[in-house]
XYZ file of C-alpha atoms in Angstrom:
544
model
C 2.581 39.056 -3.380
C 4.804 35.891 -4.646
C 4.336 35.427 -8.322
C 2.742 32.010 -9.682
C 4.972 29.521 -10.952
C 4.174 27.294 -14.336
C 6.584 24.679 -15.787
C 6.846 23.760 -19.288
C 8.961 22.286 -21.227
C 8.991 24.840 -24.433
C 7.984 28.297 -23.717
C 7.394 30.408 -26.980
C 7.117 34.472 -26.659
C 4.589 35.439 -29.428
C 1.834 33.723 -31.274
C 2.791 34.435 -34.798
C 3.361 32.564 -37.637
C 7.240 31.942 -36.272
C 5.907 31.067 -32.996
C 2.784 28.917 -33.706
C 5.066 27.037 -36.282
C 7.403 26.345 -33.917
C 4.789 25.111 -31.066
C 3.271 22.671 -33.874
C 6.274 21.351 -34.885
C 7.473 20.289 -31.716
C 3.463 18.563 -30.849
C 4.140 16.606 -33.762
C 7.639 15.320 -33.069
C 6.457 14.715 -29.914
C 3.661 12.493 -31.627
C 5.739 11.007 -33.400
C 7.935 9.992 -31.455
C 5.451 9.140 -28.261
C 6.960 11.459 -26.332
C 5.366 14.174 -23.866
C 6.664 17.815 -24.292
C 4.814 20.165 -22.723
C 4.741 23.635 -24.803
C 3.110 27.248 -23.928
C 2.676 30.251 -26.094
C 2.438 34.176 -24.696
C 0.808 36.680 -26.946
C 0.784 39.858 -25.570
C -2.504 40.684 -28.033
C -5.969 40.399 -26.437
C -6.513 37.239 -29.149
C -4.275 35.799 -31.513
C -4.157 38.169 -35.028
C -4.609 41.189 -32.622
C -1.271 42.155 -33.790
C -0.358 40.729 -36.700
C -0.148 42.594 -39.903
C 0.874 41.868 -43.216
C 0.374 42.712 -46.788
C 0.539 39.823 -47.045
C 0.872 37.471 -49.951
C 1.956 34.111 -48.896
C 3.979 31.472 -50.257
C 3.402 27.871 -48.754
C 6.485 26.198 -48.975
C 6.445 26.281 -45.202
C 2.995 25.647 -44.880
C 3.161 23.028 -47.210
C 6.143 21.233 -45.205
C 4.488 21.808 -41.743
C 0.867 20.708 -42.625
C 0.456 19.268 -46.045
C -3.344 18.935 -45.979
C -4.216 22.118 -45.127
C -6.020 22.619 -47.798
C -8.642 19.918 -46.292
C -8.213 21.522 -42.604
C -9.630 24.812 -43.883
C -6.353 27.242 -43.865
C -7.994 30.452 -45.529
C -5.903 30.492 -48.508
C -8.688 31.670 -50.479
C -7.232 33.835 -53.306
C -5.033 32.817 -55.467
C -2.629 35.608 -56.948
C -3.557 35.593 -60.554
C -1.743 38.630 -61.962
C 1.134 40.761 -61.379
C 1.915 44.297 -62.058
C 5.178 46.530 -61.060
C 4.932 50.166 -61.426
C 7.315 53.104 -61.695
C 5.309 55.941 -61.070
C 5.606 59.874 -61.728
C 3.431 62.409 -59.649
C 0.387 62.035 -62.466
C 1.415 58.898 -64.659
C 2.628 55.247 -64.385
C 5.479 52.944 -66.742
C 4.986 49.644 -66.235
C 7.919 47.759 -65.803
C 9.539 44.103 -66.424
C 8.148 42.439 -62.916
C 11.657 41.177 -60.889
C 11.337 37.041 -60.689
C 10.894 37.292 -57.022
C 7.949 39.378 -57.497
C 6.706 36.128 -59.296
C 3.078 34.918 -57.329
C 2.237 32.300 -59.459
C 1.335 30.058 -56.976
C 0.755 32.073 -54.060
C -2.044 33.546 -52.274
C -3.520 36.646 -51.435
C -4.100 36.180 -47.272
C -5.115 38.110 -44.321
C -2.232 37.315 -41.552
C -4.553 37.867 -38.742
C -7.161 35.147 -39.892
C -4.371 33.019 -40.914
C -3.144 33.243 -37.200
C -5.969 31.942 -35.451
C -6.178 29.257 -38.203
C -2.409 28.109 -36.861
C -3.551 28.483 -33.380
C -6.762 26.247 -33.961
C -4.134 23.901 -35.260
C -1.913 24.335 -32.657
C -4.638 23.631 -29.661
C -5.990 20.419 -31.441
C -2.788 19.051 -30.866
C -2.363 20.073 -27.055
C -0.812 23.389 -27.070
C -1.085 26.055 -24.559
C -2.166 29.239 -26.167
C -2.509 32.437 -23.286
C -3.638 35.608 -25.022
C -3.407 38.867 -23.135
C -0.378 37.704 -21.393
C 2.591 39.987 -22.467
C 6.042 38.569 -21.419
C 8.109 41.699 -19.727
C 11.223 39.793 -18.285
C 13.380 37.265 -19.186
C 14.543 35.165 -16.174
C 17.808 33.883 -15.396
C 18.977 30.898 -13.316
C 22.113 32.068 -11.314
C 24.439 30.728 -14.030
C 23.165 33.066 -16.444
C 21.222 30.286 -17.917
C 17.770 31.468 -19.512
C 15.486 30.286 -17.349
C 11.835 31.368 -18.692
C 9.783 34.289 -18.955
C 7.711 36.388 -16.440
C 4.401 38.103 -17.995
C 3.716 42.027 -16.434
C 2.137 42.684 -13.586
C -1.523 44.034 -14.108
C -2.956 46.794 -12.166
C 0.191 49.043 -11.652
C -1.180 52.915 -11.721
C 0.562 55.861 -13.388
C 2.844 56.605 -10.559
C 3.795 52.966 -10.540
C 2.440 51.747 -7.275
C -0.304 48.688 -7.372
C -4.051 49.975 -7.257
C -7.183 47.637 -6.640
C -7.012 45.733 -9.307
C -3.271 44.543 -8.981
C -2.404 41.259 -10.001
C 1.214 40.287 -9.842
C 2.515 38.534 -13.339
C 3.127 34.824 -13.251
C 6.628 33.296 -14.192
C 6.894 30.785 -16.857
C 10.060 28.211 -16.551
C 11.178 26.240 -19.451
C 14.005 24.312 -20.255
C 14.193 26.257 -23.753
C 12.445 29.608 -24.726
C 11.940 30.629 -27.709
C 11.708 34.347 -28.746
C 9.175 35.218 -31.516
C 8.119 38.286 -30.672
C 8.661 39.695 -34.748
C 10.226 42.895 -35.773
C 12.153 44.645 -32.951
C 11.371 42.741 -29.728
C 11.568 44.273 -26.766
C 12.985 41.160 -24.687
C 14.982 40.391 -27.540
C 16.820 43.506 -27.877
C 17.868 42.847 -23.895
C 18.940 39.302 -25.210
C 21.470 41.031 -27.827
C 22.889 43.274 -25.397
C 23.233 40.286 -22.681
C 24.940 37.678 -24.741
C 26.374 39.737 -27.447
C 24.413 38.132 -30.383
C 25.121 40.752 -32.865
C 28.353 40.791 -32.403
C 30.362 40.133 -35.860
C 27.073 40.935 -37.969
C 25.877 44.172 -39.674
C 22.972 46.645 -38.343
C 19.971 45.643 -38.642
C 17.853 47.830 -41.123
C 14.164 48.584 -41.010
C 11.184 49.061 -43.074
C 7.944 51.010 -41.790
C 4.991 49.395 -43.494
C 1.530 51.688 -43.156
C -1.662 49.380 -44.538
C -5.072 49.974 -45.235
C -7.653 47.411 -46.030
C -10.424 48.822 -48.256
C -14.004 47.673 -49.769
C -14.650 48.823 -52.986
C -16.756 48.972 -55.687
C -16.969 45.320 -57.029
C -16.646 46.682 -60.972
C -12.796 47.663 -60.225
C -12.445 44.424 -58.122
C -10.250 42.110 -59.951
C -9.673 39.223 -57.119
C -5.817 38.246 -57.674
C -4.608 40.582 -58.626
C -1.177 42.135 -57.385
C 0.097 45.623 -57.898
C 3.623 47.064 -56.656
C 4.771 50.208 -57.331
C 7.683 52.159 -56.888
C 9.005 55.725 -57.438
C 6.607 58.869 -56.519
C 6.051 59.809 -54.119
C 9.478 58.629 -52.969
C 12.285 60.876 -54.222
C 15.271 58.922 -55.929
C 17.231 58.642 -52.257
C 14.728 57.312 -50.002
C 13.913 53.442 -50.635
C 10.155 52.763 -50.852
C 7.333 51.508 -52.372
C 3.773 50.324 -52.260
C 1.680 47.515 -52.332
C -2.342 46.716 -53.739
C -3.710 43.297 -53.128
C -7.247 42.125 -54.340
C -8.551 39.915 -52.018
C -12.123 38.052 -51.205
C -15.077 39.963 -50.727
C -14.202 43.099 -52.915
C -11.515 44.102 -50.418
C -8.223 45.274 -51.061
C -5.048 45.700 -48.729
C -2.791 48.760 -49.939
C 0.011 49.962 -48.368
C 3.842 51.641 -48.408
C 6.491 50.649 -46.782
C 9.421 53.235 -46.528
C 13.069 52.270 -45.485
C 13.914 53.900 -42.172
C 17.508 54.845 -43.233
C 15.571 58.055 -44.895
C 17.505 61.121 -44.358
C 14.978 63.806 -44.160
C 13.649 64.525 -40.777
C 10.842 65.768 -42.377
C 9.688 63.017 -44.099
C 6.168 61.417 -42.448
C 5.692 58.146 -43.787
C 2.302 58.355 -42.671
C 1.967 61.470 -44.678
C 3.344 59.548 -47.777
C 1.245 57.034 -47.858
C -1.576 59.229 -47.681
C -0.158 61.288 -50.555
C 0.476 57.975 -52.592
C -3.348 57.432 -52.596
C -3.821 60.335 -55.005
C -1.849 58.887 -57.590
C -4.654 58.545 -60.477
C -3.174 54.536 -60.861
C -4.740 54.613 -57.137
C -7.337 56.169 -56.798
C -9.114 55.092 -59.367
C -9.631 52.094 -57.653
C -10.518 53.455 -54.350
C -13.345 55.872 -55.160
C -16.661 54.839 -54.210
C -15.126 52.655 -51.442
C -15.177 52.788 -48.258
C -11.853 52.257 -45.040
C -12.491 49.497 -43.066
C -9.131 49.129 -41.268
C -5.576 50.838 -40.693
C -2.184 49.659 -39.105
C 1.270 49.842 -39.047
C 4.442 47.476 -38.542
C 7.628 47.869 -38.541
C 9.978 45.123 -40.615
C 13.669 43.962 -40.394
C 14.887 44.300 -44.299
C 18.901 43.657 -42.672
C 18.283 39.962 -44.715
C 21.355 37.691 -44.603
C 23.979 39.650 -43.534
C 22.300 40.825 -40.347
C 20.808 37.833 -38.815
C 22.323 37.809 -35.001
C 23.684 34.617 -33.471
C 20.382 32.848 -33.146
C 20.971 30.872 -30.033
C 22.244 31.753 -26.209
C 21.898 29.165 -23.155
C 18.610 28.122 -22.779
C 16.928 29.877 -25.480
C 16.606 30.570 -29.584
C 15.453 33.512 -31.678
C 13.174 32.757 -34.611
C 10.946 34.996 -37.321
C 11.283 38.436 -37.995
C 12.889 38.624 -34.421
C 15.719 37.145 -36.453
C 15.134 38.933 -39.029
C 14.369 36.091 -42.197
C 12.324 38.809 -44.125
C 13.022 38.250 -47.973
C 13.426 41.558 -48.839
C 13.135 41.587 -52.806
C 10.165 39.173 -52.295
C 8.440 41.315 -49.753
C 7.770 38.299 -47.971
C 8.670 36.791 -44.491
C 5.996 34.909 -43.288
C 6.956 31.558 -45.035
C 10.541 32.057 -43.999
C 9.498 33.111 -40.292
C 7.670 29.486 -40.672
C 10.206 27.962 -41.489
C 12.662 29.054 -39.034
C 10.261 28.309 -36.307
C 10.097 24.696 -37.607
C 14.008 24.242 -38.177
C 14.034 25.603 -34.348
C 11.203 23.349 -33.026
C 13.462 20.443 -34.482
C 16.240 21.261 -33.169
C 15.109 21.910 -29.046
C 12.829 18.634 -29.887
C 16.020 16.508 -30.429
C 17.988 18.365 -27.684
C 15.696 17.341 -24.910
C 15.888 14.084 -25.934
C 19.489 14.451 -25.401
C 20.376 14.338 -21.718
C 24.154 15.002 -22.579
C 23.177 18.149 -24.044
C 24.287 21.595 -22.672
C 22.372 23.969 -22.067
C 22.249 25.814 -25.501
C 20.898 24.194 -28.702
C 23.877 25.218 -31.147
C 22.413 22.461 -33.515
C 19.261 25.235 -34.633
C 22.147 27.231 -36.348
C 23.532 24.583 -38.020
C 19.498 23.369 -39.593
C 19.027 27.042 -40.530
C 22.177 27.295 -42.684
C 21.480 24.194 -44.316
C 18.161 25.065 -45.019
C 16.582 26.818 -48.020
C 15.815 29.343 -45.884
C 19.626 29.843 -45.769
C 19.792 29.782 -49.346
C 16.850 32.303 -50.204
C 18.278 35.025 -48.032
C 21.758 34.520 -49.421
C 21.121 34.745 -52.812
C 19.248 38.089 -52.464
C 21.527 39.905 -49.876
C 22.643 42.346 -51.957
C 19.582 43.926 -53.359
C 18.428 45.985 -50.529
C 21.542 47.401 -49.365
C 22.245 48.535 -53.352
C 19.555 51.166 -52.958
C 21.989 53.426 -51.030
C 22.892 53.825 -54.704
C 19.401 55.517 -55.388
C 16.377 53.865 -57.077
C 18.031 53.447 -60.400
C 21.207 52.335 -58.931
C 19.558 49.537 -57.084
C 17.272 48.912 -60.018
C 20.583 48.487 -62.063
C 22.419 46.677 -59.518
C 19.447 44.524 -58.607
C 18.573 43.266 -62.454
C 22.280 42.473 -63.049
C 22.674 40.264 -59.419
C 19.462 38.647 -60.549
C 19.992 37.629 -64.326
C 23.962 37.914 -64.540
C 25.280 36.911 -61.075
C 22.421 34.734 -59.907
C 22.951 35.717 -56.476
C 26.735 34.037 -56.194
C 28.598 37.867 -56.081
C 31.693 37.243 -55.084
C 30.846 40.455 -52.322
C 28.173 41.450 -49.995
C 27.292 44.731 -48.883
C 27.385 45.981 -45.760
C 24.125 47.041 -43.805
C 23.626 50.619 -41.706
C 22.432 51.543 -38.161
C 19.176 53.599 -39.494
C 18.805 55.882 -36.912
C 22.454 57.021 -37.535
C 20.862 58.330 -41.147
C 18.853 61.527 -40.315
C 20.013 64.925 -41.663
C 19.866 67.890 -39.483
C 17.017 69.613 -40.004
C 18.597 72.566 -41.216
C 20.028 70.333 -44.164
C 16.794 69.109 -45.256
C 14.228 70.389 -47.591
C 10.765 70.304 -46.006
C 8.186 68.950 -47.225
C 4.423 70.454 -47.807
C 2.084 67.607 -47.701
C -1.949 68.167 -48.743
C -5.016 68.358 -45.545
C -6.483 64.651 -45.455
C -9.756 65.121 -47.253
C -11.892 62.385 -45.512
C -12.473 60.448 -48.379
C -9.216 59.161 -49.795
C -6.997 60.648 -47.296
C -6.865 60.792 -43.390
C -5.448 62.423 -40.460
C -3.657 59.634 -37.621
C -6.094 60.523 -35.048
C -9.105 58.781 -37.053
C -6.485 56.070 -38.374
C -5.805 55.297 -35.066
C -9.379 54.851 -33.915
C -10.558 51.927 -36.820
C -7.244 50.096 -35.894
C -9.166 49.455 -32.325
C -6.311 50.291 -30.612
C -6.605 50.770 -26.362
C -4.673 50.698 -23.254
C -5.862 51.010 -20.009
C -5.330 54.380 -19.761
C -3.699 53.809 -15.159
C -0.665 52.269 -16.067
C 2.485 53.677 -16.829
C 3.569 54.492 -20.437
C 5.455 51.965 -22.129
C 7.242 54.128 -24.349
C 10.241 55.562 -21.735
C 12.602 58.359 -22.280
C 16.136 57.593 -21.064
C 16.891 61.101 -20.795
C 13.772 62.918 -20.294
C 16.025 66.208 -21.315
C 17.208 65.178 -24.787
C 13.851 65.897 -27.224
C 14.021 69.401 -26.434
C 17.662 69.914 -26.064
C 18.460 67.071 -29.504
C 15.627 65.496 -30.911
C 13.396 69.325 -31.216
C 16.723 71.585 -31.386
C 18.459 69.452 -33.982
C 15.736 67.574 -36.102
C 12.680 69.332 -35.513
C 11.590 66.576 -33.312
C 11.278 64.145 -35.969
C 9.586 61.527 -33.425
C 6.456 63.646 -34.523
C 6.551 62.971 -37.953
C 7.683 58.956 -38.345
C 5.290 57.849 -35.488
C 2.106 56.461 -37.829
C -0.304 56.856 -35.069
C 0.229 60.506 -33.046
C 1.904 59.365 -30.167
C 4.344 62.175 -29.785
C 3.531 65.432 -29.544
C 5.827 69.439 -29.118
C 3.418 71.530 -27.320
C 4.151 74.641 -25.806
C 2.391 77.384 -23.700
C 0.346 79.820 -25.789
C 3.172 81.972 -26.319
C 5.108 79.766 -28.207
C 7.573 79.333 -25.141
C 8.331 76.006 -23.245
C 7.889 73.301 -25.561
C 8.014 69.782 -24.037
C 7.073 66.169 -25.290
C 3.865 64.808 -24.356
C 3.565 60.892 -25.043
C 0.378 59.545 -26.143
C 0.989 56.032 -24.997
C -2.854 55.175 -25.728
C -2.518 55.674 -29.271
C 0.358 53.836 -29.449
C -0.139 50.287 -32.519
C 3.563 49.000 -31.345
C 4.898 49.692 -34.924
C 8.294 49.757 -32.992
C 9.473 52.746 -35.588
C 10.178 54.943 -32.414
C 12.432 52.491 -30.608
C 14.414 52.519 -34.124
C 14.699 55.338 -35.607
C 15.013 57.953 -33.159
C 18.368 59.594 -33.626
C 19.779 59.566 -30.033
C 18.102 56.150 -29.465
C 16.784 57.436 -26.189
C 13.230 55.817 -26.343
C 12.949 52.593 -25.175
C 9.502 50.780 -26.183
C 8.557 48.249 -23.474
C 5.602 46.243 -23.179
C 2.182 47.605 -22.018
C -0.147 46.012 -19.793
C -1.516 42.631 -21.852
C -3.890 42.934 -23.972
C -3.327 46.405 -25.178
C -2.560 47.669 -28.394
C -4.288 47.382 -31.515
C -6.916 44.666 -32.517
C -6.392 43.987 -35.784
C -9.959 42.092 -37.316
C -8.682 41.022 -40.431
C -5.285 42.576 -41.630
């Protein structure tokens, strides 16, 4: 069965905030400039914001460039950040400590990504845009000079064993004369894009985060709307770079989360587990009795920063957001850089096709980014998360004396690390006892899992392939006591044996699966390969 065939101008791979940026920006231009450019978004979610997570505290410096009265258009910006607290904390007690100026919020707000997604969208339809949820692009195409030529989305109805059942429906292929990849933290077509043209070529690693979050109701006398709280310190030891976040947003809710650096040596270590842990910390709890769980996720994040972004363009296509890799580390922020880059980008391919001289590549995107204060953000803080391999109060030392003394103009830059090169051998590693999830404060995956909404149709192949179907027993289980176990947030793989103990062997549970992307990171052989699932699976995020 031929695939269908839909031209377009633009086509953008993911419906975040890089993405939707992007596909406004260029419906402006084009406005603008009374010109017709016809633009298309894929989100492989089953509705905008089903996959989007974020602490997320915003700052609109993009938002205020690409829509100035959003206020008036009804962006939910609707909680100010009012206060700011940074924590070192001990198992039992808590120092508070001088909050770093990029931890500064004055001015920003308190936001749920996923509702501020389908805001963008709404935006992005007024002004003509294409928007196809449940439509996951799984191949890039190629004219036959190598060209990018577009995208193809997966086929639907492909059974277990890979042949089509009943309810087959062959993908459809989407040509453009530019693509843009926003598919955030670890795309899969993106990671084929590196490998094809060689875009990392000349820059570091990029380095991850794993960010586990939890939005909460609780008891409106310890609500304080506004209010920020990061921590760092216990449960983390010393090594291992981490720390948490509490934000108190609208309607006596409050996001809380840790994110832990996947360059962690211990195979041991669950970050899942931590988190969970973390909640017991009396500075915690204390607001979370009496409240109730509404929601749970997790995400991976690129924290590489400056010195890791890859060459961002190739012929006929670009790479913007946290596909990129703009995080702001020391801010814990992205999503007003990921704007930002999708804007510079949407610029750039709008003047290009204007341009019937031009090649096929738009080498002028580059060239906006690095004169952009994008550009300047991430330089100036490039050496904060890589000065953690020093330890906590290394990189607290380091960090406070780039900040105040060098103001970001260090006449060196660290170098970055491949994380899953990191890992101890289990044998090297202390393990670690963590407490039973007690229902209340603390859970097991399993029930995580289930209030994230996650689902696949359960007849389709998994999506999370072993190169080497031999290596977790024989490596991963032998050498590191199958750490794939322990830093998946959501129990997808499992060691079971026969009741003797004898014949252990990996099961995958694909259907649990929130496409965190930790597994295609930081397993130490790099022999898992996450690929996209039938469209519309996943999680569905409501309102993280």
């Amino acid at each position: 069965m031929e695939r269908e065939v839909m031209e377009y101008d633009v086509v953008i791979v993911g419906a975040g905030p890089s993405g939707l940026s992007a596909a406004i920006r260029l419906k402006q231009l084009a406005a603008e400039h009374e010109r017709e450019v016809s633009v298309c978004v894929l989100e492989k979610g089953s509705e905008v914001g089903a996959h989007l997570l974020s602490g997320a505290v915003l700052e609109p410096r993009a938002l205020n460039e690409l829509i100035p009265d959003w206020k008036e258009k009804g962006a939910p910006l609707n909680t100010p950040a009012t206060e700011d607290h940074f924590l070192y904390l001990t198992e039992k007690k808590s120092v508070k400590l001088p909050n770093p100026p990029q931890m500064n919020n004055h001015g920003n707000y308190i936001i749920s990504l996923g509702a501020f997604g389908r805001w963008l969208a709404a935006q992005a339809e007024e002004l003509g845009v294409e928007i196809y949820p449940g439509f996951a692009a799984a191949e890039v195409l190629y004219a036959e000079d190598g060209t990018v030529k577009g995208v193809a989305t997966g086929d639907m109805g492909i059974g277990k064993d890979g042949q089509p059942t009943d309810a087959f429906t062959p993908g459809m292929e989407l040509h453009a004369k530019q693509t843009i990849f926003a598919e955030g933290c670890r795309g899969s077509l993106a990671k084929g894009l590196m490998e094809r043209f060689k875009l990392r070529d000349g820059v570091d690693p990029q380095t991850y985060g794993i960010g586990i979050k939890e939005l909460w109701e609780i008891e409106p006398a310890k609500h304080k709307q506004g209010l920020v709280v990061h921590t760092v310190g216990w449960p983390m030891d010393a090594k291992t770079y981490g720390g948490s976040w509490m934000y108190h947003m609208e309607n006596n809710q409050v996001s809380i989360g840790f994110v832990i650096g996947l360059d962690y040596e211990n195979p041991h270590l669950s970050p899942f587990d931590e988190f969970q842990r973390f909640k017991l910390h009396p500075d915690v709890r204390k607001y979370l009795e009496g409240g109730r769980r509404i929601s749970y996720g997790a995400r991976a994040l690129s924290e590489g920063g400056f010195q890791s972004v890859p060459k961002l363009t190739f012929p006929g296509g670009s790479l913007i957001g946290d596909t990129a890799g703009f995080l702001n580390v020391p801010k814990i922020k992205g999503n007003h850089t990921a704007m930002k880059s999708g804007m510079l980008c949407a610029e750039a391919i709008f003047d290009h096709l204007g341009d019937e001289a031009a090649g096929s590549e738009v080498t002028d995107y580059p060239d906006r980014v690095k004169s952009s204060w994008l550009w300047e953000e991430l330089y100036h803080v490039r050496n904060i998360r890589p000065s953690f391999r020093r330890g906590l109060w290394g990189g607290i030392a380091y960090s406070a004396l780039d900040t105040f003394v060098l103001r970001g103009k260090a006449p060196w830059t660290f170098k970055n690390h491949a994380d899953h090169l990191q890992l101890k051998k289990a044998s090297e590693a202390p393990k670690i006892a963590y407490p039973k999830p007690d229902g209340v404060l603390t859970f097991d995956k399993l029930s995580s899992v289930f209030i994230s909404n996650t689902n696949h149709e359960e007849n389709q192949p998994a999506h999370l392939t072993l190169k080497d179907p031999s290596i977790p027993i024989k490596v991963n289980l032998a050498e590191y006591d199958a750490p794939e176990q322990r830093y998946c947030p959501a129990g997808v793989y499992e060691i079971v044996r026969e009741d003797s103990g004898a014949n252990p062997r990996l099961q995958i549970n694909a259907q649990n699966c929130v496409h965190c992307k930790t597994c295609d990171i930081k397993d130490p052989t790099q022999n898992i390969n996450w690929v996209v699932p039938e469209g519309g699976g996943g999680p569905n995020y409501p309102n993280m």
